Short mmCIF file of the C-alpha atoms (twelve columns), coordinates in Angstrom:
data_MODEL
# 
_entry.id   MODEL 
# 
loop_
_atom_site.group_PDB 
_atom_site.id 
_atom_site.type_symbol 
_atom_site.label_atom_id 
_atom_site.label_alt_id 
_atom_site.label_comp_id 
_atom_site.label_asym_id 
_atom_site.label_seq_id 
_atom_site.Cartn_x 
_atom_site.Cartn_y 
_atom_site.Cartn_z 
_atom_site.pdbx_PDB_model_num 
ATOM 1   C CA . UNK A 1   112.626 -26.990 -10.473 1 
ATOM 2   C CA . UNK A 2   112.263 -25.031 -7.595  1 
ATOM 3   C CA . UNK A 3   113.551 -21.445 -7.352  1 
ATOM 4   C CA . UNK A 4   115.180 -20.217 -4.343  1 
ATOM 5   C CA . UNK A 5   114.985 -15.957 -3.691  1 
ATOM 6   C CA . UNK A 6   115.119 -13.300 -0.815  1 
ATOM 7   C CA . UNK A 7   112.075 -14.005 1.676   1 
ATOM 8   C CA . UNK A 8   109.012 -12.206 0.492   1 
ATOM 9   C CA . UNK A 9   107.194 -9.638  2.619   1 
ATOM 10  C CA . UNK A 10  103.263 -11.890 3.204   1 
ATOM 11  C CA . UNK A 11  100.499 -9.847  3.284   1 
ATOM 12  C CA . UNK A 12  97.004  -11.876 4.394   1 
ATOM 13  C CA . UNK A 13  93.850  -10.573 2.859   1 
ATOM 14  C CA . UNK A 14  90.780  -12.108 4.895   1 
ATOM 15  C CA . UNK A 15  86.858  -11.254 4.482   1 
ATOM 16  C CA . UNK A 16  83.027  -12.145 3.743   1 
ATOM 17  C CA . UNK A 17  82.580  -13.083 0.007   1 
ATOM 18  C CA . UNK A 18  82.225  -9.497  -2.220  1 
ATOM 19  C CA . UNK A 19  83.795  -7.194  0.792   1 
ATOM 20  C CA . UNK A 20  86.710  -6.348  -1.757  1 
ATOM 21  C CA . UNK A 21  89.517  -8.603  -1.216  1 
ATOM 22  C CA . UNK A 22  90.318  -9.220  -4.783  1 
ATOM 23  C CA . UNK A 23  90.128  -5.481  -6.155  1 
ATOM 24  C CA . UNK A 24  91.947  -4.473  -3.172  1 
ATOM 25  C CA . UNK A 25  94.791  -6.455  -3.412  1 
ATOM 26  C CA . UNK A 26  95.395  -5.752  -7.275  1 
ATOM 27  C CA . UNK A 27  95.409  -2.268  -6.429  1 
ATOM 28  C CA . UNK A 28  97.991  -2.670  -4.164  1 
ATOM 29  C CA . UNK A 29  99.983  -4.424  -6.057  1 
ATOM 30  C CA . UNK A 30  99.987  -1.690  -8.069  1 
ATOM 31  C CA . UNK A 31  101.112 0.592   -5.821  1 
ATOM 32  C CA . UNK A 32  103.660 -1.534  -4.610  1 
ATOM 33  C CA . UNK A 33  107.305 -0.296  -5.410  1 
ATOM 34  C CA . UNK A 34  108.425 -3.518  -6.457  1 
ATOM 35  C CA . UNK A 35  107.663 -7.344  -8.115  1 
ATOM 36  C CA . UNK A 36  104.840 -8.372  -6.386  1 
ATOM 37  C CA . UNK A 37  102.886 -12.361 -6.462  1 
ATOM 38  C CA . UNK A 38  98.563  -12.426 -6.076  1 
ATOM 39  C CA . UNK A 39  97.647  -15.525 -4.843  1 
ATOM 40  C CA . UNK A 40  94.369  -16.876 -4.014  1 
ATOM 41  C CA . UNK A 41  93.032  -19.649 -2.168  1 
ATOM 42  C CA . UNK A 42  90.449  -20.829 -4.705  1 
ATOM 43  C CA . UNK A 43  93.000  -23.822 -6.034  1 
ATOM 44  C CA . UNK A 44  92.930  -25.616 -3.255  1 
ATOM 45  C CA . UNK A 45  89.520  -26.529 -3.298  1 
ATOM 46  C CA . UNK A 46  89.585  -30.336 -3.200  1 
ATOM 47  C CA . UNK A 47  89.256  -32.077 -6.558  1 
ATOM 48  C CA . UNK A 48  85.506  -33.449 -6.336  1 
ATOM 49  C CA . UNK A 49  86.018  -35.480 -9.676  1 
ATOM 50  C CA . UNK A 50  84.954  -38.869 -8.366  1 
ATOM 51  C CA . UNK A 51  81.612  -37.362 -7.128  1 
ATOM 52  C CA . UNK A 52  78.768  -37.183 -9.472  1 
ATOM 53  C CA . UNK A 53  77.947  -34.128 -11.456 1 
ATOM 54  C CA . UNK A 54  74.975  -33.112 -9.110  1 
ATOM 55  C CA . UNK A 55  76.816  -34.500 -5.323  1 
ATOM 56  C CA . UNK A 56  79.761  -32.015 -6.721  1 
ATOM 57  C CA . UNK A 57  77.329  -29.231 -6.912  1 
ATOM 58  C CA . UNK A 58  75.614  -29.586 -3.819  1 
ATOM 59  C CA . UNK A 59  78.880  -29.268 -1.918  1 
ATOM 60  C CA . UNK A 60  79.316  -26.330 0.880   1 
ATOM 61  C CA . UNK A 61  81.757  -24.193 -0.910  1 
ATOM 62  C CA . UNK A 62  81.675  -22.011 2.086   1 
ATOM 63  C CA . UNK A 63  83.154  -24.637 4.473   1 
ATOM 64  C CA . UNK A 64  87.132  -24.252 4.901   1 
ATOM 65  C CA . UNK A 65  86.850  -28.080 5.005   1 
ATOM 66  C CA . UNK A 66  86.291  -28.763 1.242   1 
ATOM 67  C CA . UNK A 67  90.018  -26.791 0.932   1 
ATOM 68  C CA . UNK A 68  93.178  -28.873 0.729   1 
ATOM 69  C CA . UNK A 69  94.701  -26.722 4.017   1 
ATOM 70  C CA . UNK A 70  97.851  -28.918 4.597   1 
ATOM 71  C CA . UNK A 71  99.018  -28.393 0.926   1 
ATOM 72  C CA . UNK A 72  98.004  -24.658 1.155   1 
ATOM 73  C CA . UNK A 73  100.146 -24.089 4.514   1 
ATOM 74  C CA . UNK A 74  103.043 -26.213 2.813   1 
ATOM 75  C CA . UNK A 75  103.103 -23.942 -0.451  1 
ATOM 76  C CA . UNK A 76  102.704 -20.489 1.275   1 
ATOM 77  C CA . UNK A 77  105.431 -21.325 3.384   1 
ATOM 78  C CA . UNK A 78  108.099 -22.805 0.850   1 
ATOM 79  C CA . UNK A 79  106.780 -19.018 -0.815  1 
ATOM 80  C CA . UNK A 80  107.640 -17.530 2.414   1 
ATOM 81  C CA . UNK A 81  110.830 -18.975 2.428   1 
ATOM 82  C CA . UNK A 82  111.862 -17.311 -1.110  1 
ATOM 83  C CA . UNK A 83  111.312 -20.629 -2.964  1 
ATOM 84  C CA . UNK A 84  108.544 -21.306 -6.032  1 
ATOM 85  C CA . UNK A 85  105.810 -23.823 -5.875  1 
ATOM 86  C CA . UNK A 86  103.659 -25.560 -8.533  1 
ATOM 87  C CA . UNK A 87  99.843  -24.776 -7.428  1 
ATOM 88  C CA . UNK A 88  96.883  -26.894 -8.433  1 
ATOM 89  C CA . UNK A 89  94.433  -25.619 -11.474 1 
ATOM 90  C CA . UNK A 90  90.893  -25.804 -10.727 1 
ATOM 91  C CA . UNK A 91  87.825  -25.740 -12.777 1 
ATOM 92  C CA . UNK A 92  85.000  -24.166 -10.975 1 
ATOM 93  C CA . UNK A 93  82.831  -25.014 -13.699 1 
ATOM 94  C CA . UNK A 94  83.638  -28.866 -13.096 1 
ATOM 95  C CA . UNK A 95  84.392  -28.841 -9.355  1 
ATOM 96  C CA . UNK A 96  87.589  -30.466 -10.041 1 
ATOM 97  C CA . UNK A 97  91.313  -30.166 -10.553 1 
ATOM 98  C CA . UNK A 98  92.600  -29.699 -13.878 1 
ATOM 99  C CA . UNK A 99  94.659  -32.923 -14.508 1 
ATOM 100 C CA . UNK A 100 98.318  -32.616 -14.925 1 
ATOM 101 C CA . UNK A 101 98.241  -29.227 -15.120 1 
ATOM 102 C CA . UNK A 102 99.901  -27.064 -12.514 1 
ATOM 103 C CA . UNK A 103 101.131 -22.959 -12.209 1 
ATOM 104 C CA . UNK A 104 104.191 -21.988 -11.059 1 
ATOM 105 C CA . UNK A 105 104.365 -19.392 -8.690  1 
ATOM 106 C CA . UNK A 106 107.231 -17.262 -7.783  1 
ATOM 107 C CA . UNK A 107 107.124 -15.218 -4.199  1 
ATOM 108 C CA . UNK A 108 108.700 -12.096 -5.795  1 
ATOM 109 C CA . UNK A 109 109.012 -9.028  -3.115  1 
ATOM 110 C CA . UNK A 110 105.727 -9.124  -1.826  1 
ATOM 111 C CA . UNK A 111 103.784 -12.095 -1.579  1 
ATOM 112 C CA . UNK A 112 99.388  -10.687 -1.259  1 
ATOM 113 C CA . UNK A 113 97.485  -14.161 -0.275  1 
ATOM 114 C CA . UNK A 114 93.447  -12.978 -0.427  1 
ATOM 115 C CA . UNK A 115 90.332  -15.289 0.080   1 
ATOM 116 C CA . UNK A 116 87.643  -15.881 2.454   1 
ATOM 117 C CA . UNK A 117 89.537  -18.148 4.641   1 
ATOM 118 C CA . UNK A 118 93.257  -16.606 4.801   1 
ATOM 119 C CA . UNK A 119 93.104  -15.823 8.537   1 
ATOM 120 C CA . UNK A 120 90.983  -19.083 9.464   1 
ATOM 121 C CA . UNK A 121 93.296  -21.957 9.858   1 
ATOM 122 C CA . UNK A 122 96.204  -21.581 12.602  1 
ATOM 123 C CA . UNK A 123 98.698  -23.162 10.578  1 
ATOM 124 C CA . UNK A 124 98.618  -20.451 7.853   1 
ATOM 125 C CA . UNK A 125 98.350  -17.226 9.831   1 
ATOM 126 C CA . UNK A 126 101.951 -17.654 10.723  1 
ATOM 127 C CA . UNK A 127 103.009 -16.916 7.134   1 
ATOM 128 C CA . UNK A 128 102.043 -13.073 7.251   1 
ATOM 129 C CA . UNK A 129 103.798 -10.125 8.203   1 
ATOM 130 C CA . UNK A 130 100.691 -8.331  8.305   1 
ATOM 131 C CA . UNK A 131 97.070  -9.608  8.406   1 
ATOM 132 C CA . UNK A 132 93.954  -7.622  6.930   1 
ATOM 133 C CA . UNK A 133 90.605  -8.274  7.412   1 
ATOM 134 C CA . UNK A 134 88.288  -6.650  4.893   1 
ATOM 135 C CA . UNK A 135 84.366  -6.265  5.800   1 
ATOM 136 C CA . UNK A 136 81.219  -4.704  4.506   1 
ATOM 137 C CA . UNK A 137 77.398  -4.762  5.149   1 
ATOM 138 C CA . UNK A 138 75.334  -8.019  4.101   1 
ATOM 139 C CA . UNK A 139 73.523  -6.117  1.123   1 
ATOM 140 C CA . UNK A 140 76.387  -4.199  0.161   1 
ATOM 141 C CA . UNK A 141 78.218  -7.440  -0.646  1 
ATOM 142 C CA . UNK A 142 75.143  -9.417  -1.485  1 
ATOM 143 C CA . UNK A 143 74.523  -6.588  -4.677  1 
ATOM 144 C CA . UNK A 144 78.067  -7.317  -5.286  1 
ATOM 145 C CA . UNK A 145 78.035  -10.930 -5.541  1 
ATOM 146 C CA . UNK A 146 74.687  -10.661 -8.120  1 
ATOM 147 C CA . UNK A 147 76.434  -8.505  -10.423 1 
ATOM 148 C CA . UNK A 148 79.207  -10.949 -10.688 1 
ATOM 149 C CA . UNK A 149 77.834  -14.402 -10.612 1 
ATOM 150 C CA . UNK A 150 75.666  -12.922 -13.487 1 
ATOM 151 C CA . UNK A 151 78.120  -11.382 -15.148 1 
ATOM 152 C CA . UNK A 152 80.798  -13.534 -15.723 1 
ATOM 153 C CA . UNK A 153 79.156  -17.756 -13.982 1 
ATOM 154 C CA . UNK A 154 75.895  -17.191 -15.787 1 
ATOM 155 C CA . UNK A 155 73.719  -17.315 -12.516 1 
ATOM 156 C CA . UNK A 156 70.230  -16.204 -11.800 1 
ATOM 157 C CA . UNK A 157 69.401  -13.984 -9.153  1 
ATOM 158 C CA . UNK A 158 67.144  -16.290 -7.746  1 
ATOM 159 C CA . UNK A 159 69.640  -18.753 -7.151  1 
ATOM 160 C CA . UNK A 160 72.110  -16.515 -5.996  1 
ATOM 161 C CA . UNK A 161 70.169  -15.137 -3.790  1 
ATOM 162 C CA . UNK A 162 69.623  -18.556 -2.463  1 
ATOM 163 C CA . UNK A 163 72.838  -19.802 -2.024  1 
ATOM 164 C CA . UNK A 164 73.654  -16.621 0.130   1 
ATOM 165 C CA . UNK A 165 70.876  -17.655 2.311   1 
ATOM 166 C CA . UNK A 166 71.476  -21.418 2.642   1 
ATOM 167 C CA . UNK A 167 75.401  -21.341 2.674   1 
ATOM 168 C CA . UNK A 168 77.352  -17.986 1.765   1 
ATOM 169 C CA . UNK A 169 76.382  -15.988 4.678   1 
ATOM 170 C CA . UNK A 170 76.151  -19.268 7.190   1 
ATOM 171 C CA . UNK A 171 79.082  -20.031 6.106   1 
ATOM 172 C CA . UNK A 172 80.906  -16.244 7.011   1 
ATOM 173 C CA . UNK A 173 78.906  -16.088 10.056  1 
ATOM 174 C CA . UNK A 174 81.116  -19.744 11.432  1 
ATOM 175 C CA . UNK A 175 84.113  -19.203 9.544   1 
ATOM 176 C CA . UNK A 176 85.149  -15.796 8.242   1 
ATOM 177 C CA . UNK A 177 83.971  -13.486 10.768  1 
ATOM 178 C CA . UNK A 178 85.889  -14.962 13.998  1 
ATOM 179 C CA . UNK A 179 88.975  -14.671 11.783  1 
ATOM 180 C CA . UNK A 180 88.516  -10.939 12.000  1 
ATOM 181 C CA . UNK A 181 90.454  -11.045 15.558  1 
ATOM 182 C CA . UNK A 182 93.576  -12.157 14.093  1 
ATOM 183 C CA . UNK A 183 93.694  -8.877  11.642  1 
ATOM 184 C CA . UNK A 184 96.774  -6.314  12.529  1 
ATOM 185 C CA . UNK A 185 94.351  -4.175  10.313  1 
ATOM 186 C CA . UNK A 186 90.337  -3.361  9.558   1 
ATOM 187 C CA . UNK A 187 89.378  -2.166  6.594   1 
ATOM 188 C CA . UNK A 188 85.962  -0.949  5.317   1 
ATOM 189 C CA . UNK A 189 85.130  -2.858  2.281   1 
ATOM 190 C CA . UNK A 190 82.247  -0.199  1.579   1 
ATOM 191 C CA . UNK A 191 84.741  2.644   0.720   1 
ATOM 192 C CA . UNK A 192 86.348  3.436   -2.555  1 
ATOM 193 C CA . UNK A 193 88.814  0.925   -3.753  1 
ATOM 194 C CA . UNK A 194 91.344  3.318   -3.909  1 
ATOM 195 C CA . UNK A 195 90.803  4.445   -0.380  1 
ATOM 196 C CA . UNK A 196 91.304  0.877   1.303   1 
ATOM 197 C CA . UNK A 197 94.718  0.046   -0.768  1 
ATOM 198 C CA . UNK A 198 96.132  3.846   0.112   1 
ATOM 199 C CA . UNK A 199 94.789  2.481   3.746   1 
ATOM 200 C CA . UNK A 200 96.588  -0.869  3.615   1 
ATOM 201 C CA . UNK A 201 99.533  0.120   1.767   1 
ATOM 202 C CA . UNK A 202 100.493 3.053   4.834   1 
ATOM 203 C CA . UNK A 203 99.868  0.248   7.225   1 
ATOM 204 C CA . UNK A 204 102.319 -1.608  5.037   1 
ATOM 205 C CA . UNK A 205 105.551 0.675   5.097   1 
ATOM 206 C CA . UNK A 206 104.914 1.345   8.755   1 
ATOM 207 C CA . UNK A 207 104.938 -2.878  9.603   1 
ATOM 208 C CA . UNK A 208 108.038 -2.256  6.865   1 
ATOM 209 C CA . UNK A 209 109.307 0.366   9.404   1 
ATOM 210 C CA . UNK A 210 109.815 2.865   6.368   1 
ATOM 211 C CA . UNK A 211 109.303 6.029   6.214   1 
ATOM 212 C CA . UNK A 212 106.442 7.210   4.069   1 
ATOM 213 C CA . UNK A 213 106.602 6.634   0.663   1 
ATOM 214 C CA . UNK A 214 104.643 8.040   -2.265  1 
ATOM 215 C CA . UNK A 215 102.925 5.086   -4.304  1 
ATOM 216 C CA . UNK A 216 104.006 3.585   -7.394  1 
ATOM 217 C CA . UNK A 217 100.269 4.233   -8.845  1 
ATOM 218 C CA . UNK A 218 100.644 7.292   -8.042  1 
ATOM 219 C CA . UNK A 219 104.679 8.063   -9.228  1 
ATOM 220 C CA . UNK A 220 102.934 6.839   -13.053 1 
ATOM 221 C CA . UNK A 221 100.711 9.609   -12.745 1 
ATOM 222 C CA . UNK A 222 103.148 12.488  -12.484 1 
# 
């Protein structure tokens, strides 16, 4: 059943993989004096279950064109519109969509949309109110990526270091990069966490055209 609501305020998160997106936009959501919806691109990833186990692994994850971008634009702007949508489930481990399974998202107040490719296709980019583009240095975000494909996808250095190479920063270099121009707002992804969101969430209440406002992170800690 879908859900109809007030329009949601769209904020865009765009960047290289490891610049901060993610962290960044849960920490201001956080700060965010209201109900607020994180959603990522990463379900749209077409469902690669009729390939082979090693054709689905050899894919260019780094290409916009293995995303489902029509169904994307279609569900961020039924969210736009104050209505709810039932987003795909994907397995990264599989390369594939989770069968019958779906999450329903609500657009609450603000609606943050992060990944790689937010500002790349023209289609989407009309959705946001405001558009961020975060960036940081190759190693900075190469160190990044190690400590979390080991961490939590069981990767070796080796091979992440090799996929960088071969696709990751290709792949940003095409794609992510040239979306920078469509950003209201640049952020350096190689300052504090904390720093960017207090950055993005002023040049939030000013699109807003409110005055300043103290955060809701910080309002906790009084």
């Amino acid at each position: 059943m879908t859900v109809k609501r007030k329009r949601p305020f769209c904020i865009g998160i765009a960047g290289p993989s490891c610049a901060g997106k993610t962290s960044v936009a849960k920490k201001l959501a956080e700060m965010l004096p209201a109900q607020t919806t994180l959603f990522g691109l990463d379900a749209y990833y077409f469902d690669l279950s009729h390939l082979s186990h090693e054709e689905r692994a050899s894919q260019n994850f780094d290409d916009p064109a293995l995303l489902e971008s029509t169904l994307l634009a279609q569900h961020l702007a039924a969210l736009r519109s104050g209505q709810s949508i039932r987003q795909p489930v994907y397995d990264f481990a599989t390369h594939s969509r989770v069968r019958d399974r779906h999450e329903s998202i609500y657009p609450g107040d603000f609606l943050i949309v992060e990944g790689l490719f937010t500002l790349y296709w023209p289609e989407v980019r009309p959705v946001f109110d405001i558009s961020v583009f975060i960036d940081a240095p190759d190693p900075v975000c190469l160190d990044r990526r190690k400590l979390r494909d080991v961490r939590e996808r069981g990767r070796t250095v080796e091979s992440i270091v090799a996929q960088y190479r071969t696709t990751v920063r290709p792949g940003c270099e095409q794609y992510v990069m040239p979306s920078r121009r469509h950003a209201h707002v640049l952020i350096n992804g190689s300052q504090p966490i904390e720093t960017s969101a207090h950055q993005l969430f002023t040049a939030v209440q000013q699109r807003l055209g409110a005055p300043p406002a103290m955060p809701q992170a910080q309002i906790a800690q009084l």
